[in-house]
Short mmCIF file of C-alpha atoms and ligand atoms in Angstrom, two decimals:
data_model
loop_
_atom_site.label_atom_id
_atom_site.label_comp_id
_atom_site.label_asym_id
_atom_site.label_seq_id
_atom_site.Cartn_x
_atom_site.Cartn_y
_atom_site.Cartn_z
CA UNK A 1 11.38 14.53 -1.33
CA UNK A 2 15.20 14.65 -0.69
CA UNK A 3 15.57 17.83 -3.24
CA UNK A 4 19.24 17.08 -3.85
CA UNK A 5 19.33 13.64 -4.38
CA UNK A 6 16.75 13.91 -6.92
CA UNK A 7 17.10 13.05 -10.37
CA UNK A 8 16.52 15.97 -13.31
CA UNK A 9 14.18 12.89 -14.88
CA UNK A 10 12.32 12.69 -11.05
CA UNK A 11 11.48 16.14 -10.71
CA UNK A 12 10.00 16.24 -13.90
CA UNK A 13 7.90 13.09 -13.24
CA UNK A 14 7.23 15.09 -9.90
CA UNK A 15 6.28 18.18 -11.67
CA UNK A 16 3.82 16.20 -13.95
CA UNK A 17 1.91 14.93 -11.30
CA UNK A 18 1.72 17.65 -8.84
CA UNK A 19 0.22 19.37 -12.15
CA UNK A 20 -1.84 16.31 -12.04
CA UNK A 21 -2.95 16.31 -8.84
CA UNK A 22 -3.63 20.43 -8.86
CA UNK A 23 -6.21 19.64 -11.46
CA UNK A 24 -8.33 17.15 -9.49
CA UNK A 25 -11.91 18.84 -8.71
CA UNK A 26 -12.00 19.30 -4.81
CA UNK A 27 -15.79 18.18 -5.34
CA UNK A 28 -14.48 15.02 -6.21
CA UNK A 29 -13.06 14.26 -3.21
CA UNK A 30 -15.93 15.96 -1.23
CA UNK A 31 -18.34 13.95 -2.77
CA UNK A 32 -16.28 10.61 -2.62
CA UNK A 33 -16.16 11.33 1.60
CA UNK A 34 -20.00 11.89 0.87
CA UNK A 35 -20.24 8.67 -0.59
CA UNK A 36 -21.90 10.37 -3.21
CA UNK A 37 -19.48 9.15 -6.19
CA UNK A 38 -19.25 5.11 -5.63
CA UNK A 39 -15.58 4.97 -7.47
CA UNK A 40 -13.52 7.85 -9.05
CA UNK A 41 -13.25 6.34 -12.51
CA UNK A 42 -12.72 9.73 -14.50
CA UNK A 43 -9.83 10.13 -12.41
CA UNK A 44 -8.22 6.98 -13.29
CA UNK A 45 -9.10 7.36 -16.68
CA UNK A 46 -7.31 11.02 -16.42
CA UNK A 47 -4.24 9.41 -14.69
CA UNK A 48 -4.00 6.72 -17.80
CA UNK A 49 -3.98 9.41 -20.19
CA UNK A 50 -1.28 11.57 -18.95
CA UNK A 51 0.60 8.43 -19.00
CA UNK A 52 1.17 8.43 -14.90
CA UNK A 53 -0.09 4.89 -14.22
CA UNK A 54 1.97 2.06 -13.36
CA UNK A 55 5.11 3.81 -14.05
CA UNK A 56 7.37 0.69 -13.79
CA UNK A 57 5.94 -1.37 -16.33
CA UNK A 58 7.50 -1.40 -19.75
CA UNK A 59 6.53 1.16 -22.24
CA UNK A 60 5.13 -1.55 -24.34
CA UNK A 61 2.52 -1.83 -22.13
CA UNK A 62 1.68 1.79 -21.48
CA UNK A 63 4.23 2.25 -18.48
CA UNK A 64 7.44 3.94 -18.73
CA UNK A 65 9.86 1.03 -17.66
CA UNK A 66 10.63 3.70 -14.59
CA UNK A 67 12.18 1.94 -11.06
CA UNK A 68 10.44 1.87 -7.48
CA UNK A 69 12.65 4.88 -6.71
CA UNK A 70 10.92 7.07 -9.71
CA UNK A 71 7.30 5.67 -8.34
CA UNK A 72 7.64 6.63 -4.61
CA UNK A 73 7.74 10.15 -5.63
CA UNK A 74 4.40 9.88 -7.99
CA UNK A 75 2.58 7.92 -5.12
CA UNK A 76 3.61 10.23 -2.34
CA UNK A 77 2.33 13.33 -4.37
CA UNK A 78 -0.90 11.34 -4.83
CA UNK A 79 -0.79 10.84 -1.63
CA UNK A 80 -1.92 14.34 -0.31
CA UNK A 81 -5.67 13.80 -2.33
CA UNK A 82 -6.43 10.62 0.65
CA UNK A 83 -6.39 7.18 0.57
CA UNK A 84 -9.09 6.15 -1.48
CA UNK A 85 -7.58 8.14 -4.53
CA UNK A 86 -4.47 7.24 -3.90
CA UNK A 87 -5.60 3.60 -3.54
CA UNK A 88 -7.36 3.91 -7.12
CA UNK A 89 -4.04 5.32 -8.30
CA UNK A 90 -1.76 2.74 -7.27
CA UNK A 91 -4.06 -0.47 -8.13
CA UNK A 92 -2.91 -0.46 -11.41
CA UNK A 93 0.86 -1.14 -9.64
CA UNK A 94 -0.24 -3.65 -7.47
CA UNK A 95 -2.33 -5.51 -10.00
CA UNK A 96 -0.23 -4.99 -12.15
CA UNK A 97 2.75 -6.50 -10.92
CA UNK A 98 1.22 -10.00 -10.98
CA UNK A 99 0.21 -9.65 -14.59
CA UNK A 100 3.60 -8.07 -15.74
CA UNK A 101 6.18 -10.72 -13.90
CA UNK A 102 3.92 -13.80 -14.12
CA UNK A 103 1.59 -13.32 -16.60
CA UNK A 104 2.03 -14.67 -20.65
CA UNK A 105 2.33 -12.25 -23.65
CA UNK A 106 -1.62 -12.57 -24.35
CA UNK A 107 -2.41 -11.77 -20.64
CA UNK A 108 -0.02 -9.00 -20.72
CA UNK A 109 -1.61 -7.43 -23.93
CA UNK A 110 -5.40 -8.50 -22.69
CA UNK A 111 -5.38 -6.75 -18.90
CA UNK A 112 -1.96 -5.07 -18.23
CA UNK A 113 -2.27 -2.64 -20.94
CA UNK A 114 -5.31 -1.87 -20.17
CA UNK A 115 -5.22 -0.89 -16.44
CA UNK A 116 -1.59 1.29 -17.01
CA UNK A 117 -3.66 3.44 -19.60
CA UNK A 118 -6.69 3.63 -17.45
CA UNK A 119 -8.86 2.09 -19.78
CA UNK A 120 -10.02 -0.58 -17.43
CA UNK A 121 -9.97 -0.99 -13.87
CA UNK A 122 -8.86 -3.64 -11.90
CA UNK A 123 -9.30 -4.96 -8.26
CA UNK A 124 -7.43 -7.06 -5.74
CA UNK A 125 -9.16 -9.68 -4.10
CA UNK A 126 -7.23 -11.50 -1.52
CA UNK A 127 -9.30 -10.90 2.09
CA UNK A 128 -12.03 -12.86 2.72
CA UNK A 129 -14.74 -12.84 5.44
CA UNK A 130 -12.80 -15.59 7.98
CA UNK A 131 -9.82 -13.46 7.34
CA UNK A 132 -7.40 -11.15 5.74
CA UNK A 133 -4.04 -12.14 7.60
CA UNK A 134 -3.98 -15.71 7.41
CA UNK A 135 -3.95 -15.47 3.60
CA UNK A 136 -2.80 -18.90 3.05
CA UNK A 137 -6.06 -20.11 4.99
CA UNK A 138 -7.70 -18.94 1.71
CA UNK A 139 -10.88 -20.70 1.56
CA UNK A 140 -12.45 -19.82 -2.36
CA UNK A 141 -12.06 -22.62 -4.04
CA UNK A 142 -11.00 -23.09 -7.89
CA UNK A 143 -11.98 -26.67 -9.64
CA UNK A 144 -11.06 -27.72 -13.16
CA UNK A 145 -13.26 -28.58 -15.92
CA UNK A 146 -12.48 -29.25 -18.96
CA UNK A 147 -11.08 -25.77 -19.96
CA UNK A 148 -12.62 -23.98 -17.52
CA UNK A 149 -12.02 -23.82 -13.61
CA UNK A 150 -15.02 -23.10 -11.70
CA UNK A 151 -14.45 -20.50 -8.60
CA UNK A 152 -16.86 -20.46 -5.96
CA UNK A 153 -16.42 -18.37 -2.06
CA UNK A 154 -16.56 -14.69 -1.20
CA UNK A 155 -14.07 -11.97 -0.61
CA UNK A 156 -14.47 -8.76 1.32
CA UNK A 157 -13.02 -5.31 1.83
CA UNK A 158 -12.39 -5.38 -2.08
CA UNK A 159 -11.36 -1.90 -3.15
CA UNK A 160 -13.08 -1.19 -6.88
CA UNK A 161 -15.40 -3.94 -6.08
CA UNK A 162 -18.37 -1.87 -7.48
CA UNK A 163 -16.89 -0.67 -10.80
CA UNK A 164 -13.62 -2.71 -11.84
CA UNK A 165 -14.25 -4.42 -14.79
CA UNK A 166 -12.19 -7.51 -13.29
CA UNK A 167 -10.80 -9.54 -10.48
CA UNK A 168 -7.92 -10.52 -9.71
CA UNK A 169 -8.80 -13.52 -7.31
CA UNK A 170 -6.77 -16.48 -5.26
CA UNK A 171 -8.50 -19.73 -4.82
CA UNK A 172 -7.86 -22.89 -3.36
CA UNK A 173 -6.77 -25.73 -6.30
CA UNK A 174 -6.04 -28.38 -4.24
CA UNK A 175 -8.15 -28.82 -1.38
CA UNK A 176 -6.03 -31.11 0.46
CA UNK A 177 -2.52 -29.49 -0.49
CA UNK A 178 -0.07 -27.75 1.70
CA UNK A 179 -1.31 -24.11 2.15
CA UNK A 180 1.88 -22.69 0.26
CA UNK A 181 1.30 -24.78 -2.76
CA UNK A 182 -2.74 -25.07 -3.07
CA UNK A 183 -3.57 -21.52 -4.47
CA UNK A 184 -3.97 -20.23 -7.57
CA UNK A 185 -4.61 -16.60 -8.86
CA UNK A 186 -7.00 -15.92 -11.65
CA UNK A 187 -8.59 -12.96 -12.99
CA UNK A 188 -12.19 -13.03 -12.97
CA UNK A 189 -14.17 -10.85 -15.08
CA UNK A 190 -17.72 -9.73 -14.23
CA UNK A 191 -20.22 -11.99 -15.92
CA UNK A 192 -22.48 -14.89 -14.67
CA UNK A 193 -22.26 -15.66 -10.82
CA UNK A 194 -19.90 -12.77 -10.05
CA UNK A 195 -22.20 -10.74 -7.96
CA UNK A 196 -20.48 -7.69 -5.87
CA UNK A 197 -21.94 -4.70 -4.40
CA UNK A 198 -20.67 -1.29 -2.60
CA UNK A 199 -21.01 -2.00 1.09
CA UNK A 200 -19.62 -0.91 4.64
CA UNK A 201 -19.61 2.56 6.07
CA UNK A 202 -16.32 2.83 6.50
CA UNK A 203 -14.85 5.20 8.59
CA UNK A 204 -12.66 6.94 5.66
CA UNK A 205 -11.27 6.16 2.47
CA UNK A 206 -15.08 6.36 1.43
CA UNK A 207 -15.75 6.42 -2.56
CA UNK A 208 -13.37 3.79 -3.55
CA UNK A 209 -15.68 1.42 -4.49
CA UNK A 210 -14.74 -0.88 -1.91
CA UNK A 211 -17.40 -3.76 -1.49
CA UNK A 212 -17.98 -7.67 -1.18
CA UNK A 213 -17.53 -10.34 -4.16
CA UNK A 214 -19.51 -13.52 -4.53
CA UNK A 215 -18.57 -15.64 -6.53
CA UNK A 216 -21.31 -18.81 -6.81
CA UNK A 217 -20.07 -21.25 -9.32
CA UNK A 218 -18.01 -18.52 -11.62
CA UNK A 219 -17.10 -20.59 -14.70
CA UNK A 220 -13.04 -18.57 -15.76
CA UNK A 221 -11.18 -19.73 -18.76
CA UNK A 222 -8.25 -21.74 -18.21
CA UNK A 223 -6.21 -19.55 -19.51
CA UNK A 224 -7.33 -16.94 -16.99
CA UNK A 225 -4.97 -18.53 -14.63
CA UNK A 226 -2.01 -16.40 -14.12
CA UNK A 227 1.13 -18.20 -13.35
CA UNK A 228 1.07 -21.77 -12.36
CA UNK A 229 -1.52 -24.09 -10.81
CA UNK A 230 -0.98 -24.08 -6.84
CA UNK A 231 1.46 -21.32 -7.49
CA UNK A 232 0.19 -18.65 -6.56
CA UNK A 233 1.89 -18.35 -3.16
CA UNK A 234 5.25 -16.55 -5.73
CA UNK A 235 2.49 -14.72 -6.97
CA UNK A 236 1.27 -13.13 -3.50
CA UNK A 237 4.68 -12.66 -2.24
CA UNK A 238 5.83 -10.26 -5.39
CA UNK A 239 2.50 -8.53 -5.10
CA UNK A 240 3.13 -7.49 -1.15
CA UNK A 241 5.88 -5.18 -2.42
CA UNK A 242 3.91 -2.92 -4.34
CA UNK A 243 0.89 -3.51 -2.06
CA UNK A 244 2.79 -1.99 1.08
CA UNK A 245 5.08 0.18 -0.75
CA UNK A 246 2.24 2.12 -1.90
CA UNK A 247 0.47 2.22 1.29
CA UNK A 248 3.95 3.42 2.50
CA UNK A 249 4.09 6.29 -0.27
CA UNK A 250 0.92 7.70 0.00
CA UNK A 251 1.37 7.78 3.94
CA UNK A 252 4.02 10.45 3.50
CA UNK A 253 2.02 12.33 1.30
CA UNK A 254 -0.80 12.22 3.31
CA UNK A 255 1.02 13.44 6.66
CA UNK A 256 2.86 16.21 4.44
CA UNK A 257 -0.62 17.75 3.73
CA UNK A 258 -1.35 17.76 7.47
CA UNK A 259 1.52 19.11 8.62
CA UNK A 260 1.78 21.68 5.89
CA UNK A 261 -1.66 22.90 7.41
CA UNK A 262 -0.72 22.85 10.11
CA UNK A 263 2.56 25.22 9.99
CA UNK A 264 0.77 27.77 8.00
CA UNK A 265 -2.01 27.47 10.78
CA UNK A 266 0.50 28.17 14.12
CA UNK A 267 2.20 31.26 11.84
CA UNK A 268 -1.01 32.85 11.78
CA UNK A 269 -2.92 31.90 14.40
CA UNK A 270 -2.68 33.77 17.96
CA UNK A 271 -3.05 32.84 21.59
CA UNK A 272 -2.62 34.81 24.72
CA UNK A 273 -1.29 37.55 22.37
CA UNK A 274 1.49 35.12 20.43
CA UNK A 275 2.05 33.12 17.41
CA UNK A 276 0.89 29.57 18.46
CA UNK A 277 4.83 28.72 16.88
CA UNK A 278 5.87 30.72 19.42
CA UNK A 279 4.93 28.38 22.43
CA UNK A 280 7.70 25.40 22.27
CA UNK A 281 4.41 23.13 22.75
CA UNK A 282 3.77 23.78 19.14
CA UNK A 283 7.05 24.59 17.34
CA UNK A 284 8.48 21.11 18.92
CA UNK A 285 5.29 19.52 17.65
CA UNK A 286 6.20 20.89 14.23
CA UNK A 287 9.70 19.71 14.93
CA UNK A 288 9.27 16.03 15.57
CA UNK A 289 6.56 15.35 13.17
CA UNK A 290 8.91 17.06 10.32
CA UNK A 291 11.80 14.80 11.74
CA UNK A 292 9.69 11.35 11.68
CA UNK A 293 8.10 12.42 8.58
CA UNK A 294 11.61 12.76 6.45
CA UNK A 295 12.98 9.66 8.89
CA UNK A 296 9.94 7.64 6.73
CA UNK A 297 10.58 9.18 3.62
CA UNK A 298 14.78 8.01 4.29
CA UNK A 299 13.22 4.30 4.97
CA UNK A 300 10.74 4.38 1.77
CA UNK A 301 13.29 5.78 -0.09
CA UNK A 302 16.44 3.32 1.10
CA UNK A 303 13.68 0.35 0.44
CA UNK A 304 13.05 2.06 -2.99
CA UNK A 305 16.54 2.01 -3.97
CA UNK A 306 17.39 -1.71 -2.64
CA UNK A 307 13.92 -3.03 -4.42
CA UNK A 308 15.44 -1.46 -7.50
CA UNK A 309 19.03 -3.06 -6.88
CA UNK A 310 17.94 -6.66 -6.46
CA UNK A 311 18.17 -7.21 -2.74
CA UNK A 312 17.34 -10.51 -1.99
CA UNK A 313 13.70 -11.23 -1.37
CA UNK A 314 14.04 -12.11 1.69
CA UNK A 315 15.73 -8.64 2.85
CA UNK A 316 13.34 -6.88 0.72
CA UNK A 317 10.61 -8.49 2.58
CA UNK A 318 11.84 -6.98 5.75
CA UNK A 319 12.66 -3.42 4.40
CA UNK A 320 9.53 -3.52 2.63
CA UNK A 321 7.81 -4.25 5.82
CA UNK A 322 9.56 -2.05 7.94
CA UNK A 323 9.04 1.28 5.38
CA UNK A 324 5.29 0.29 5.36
CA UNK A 325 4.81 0.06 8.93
CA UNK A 326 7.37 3.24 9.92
CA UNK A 327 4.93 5.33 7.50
CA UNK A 328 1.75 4.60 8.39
CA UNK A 329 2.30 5.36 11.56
CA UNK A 330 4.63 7.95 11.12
CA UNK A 331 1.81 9.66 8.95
CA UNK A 332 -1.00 8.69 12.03
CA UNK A 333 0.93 10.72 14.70
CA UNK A 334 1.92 13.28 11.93
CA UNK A 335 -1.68 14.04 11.26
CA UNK A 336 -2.60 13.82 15.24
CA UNK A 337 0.06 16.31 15.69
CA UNK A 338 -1.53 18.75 12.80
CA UNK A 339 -4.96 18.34 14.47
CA UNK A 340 -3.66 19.26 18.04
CA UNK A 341 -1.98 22.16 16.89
CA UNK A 342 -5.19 23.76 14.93
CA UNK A 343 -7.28 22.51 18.41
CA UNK A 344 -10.99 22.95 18.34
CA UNK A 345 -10.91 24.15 14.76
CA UNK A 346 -9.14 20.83 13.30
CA UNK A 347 -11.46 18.86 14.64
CA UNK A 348 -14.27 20.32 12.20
CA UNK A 349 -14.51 19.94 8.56
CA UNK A 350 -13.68 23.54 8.24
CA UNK A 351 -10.06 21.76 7.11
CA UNK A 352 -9.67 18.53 5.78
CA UNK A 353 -6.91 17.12 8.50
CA UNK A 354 -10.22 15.09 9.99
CA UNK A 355 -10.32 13.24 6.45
CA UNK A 356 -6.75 13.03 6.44
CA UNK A 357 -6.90 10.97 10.57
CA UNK A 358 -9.90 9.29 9.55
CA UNK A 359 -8.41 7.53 6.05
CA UNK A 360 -4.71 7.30 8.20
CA UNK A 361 -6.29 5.00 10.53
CA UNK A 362 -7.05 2.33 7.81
CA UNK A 363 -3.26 2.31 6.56
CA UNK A 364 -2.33 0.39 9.55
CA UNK A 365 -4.85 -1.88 8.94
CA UNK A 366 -4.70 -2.84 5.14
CA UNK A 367 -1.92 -4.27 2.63
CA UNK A 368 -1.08 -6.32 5.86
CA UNK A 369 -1.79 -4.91 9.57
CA UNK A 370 0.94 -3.56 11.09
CA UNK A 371 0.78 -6.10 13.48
CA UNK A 372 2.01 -8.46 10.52
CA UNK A 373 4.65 -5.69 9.51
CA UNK A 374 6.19 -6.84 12.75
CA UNK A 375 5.62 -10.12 12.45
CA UNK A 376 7.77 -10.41 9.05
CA UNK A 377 10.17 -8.08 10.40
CA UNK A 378 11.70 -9.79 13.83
CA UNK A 379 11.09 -13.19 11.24
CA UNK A 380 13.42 -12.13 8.84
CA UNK A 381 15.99 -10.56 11.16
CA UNK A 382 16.50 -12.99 13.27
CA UNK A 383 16.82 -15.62 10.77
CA UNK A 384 19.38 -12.91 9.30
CA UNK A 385 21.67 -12.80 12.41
CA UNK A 386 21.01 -16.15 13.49
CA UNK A 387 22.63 -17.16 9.88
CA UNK A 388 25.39 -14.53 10.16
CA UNK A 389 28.24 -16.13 11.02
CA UNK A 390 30.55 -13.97 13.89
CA UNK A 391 33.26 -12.94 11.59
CA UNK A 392 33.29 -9.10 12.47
CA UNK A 393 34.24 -7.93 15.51
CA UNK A 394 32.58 -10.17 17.94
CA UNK A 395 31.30 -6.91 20.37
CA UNK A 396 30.30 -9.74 23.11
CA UNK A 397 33.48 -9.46 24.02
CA UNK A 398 34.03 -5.57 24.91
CA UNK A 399 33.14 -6.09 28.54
CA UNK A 400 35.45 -6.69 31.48
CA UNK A 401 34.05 -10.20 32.67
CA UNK A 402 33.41 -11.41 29.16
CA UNK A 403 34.95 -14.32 29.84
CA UNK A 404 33.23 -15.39 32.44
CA UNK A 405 31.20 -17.51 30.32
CA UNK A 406 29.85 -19.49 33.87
CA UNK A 407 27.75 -16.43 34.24
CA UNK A 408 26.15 -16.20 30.97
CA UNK A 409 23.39 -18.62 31.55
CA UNK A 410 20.27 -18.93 29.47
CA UNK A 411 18.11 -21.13 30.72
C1 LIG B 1 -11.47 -0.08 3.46
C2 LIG B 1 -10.72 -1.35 3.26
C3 LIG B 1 -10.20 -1.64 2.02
C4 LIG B 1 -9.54 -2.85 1.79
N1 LIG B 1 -9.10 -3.16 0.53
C5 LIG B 1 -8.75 -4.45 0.26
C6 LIG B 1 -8.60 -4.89 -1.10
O1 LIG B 1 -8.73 -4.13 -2.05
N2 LIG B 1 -8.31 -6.20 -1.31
C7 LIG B 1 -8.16 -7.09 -0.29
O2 LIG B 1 -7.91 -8.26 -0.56
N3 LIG B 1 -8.28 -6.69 1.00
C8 LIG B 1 -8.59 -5.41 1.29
N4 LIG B 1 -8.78 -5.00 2.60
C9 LIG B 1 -8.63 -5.96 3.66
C10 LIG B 1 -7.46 -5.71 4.59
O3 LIG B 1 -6.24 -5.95 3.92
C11 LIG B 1 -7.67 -6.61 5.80
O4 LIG B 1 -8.72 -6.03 6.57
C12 LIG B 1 -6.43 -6.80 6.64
O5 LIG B 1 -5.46 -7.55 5.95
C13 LIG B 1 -6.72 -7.49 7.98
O6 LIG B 1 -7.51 -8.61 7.79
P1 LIG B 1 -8.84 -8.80 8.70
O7 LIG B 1 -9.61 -7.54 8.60
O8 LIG B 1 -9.51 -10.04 8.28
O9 LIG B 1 -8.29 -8.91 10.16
P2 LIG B 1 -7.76 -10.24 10.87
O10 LIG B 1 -6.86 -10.97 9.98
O11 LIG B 1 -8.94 -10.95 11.43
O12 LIG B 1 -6.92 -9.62 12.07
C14 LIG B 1 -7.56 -9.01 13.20
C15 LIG B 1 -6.51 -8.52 14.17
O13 LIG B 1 -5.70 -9.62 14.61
C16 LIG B 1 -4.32 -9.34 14.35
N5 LIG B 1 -3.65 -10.57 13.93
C17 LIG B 1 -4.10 -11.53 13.10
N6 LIG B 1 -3.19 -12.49 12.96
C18 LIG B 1 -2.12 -12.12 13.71
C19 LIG B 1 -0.85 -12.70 13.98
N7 LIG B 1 -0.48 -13.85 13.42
N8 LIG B 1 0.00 -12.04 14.81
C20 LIG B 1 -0.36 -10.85 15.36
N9 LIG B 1 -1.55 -10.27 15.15
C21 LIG B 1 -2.41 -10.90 14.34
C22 LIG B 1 -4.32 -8.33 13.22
O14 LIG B 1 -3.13 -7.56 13.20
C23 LIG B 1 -5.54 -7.51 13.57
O15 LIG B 1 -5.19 -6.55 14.54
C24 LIG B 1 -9.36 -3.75 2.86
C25 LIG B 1 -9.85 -3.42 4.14
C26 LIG B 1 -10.54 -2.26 4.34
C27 LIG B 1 -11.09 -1.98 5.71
#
């Protein structure tokens, strides 16, 4: 972090979860790459109780009514532990979210609380098997009955899948609606017809539970719904801030850890009778990956602060966008950079920057692939200077032939 800039109340918060993370067992997180633990509940249950879950939420609740700004500085020390405990760290925000801006007092009280002390765990499920991107193809489908609705479909790639002890789900209500005003979002607790199971050999982020739901014929209370009926698309659009500011948070932590290997590695290490930071090859290396590591932080950090402010949703959207993107990949190359400089060696498991590439390489992918990062980003720009009216200096104009509007031809 930005030492100066920080807040005496931030570097505390910092200082309790560095403490935190210093007392994680490193067998954990061997044994979660092993896929030998399915889902690192003691953790979670460790984070609840030192009161560093879901820091924004309001004290009633167990949070500690805390801003995005405070949070980005818990979720990039988490960060340096790897993305399937920092994923289990930050579900609590993310699920959260829905349940603390659109959910009733009794839903608050009934699954918020619960998740920000880490008494219960929660999952996301959004992606399904035709498709994460195109959310609003959702195909699950959610029919009423009396006072229950009745969810059928499957979801995939669900993160806690094999231990949460609910669902938050989005399904279909009206069939034949418009796509932004058909969905729902309920949360689905296990029980009859809920059927999920640990699956995929994923490449990283192993022992976070993440797995495939069924759900065939899932009778859910009515008053599982959270929000409106068909309204759900308000719901989706808050929860893809903390969804990609997390991923964004943790990415920084997660290239720190490389990098910080990495620097101690090139001091030490000799080659044709040198420190390795003595060839420029390296050093620069160091250089750049410092530079586009604290150039992410800036962008996390600016989005932090404008979240926190009230920007409008629609520039939000874009910032938010543009810190997760910047991040991920900043933290990608940052981590390719540490491996390069430790050579042979880094490619082993003799240090743990081959974790760190292997979970990096699923950042770009999830919350929203990067691909869709960009997609929201030139969307909401252009639609921002296309809007803009010309009332500042008009900078067209600063060229000798400017008028010479017979030249400027566009089609
Ligand atoms: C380990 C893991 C954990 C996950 N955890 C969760 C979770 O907890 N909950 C959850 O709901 N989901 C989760 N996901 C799902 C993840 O968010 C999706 O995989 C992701 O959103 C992409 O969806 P997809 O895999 O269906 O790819 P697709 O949507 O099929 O996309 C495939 C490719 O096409 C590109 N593409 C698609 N549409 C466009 C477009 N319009 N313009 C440009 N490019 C496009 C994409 O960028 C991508 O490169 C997880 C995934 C993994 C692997």
């Amino acid at each position: 972090m930005f030492e100066a800039i920080m807040t005496e109340r931030q570097r505390k918060l910092r200082a309790e979860v560095q403490d935190f993370v210093k007392s994680v067992p490193r067998q954990l997180i061997l044994d979660m790459d092993a896929d030998r633990v399915k889902y690192p509940r003691d953790f979670v249950t460790e984070a609840g109780r030192r009161n560093l879950l879901g820091l924004r939420f309001p004290a009633e609740y167990g949070g500690r009514g805390l801003g995005w700004e405070d949070e980005i500085i818990a979720i990039e020390e988490v960060g340096v532990l790897g993305t399937a405990l920092a994923c289990a760290y930050v579900m609590p925000s993310i699920v959260g979210e829905a349940l603390s801006v659109f959910g009733n007092m009794q839903q608050k009280e009934r699954w918020l609380a619960p998740i920000v002390k880490g008494q219960k765990v929660a999952a996301e499920a959004l992606t399904e098997p035709r498709g994460g991107s195109d959310f609003f193809g959702t195909t699950a489908l959610a029919r009423r009955e009396g006072d229950h609705y009745i969810l059928q479909g499957q979801k995939r790639f669900i993160v806690g899948a094999a231990e949460c002890d609910f669902f938050l789900v989005y399904a279909r209500t009206d069939p034949n609606g418009l796509p932004h005003k058909s969905i729902s979002a309920f949360i689905v607790e296990r029980g009859p017809g809920v059927e999920a199971e640990y699956l995929y050999g994923l490449l990283g982020t192993r022992g976070g539970g993440t797995g495939r739901l069924v759900l065939r014929d899932v009778a859910v209370p009515a008053e599982n719904l959270i929000g409106t009926e068909n309204g759900a698309a308000e719901i989706f659009y808050r929860m893809m801030v903390p969804e990609r500011m997390t991923s964004a948070a943790g990415a920084i932590g997660m290239g720190r850890a490389a990098l910080q290997i990495a620097t101690r590695y090139s001091d030490q290490r000799k080659a044709f009778g040198e420190k390795l930071r003595r060839f420029e090859a390296v050093s620069f290396k160091i250089a750049d990956s410092i530079t586009a590591l604290d150039a992410a932080r800036g962008l996390v950090h600016a989005t932090a602060r404008c979240i926190d402010a009230g920007d409008n949703p629609n520039r939000s959207r874009r910032l938010v966008s543009e810190a997760k993107k910047f991040a991920t990949e900043t933290a990608w190359q940052v981590i390719n950079n540490s491996m390069q400089i430790l050579g042979g060696i880094g490619y082993t498991n003799i240090y743990p920057i081959e974790r760190l590439l292997r979970d990096t390489r699923l950042i770009m992918i999830w919350t929203g692939t990067n691909e869709i990062m960009a997609l929201i980003i030139q969307h909401e720009y252009y639609d921002e200077v296309l809007a803009s009216k010309r009332e500042l200096r008009d900078v067209e104009h600063d060229a000798p032939e400017a008028a010479r509007t017979e030249e400027k031809v566009y089609e």
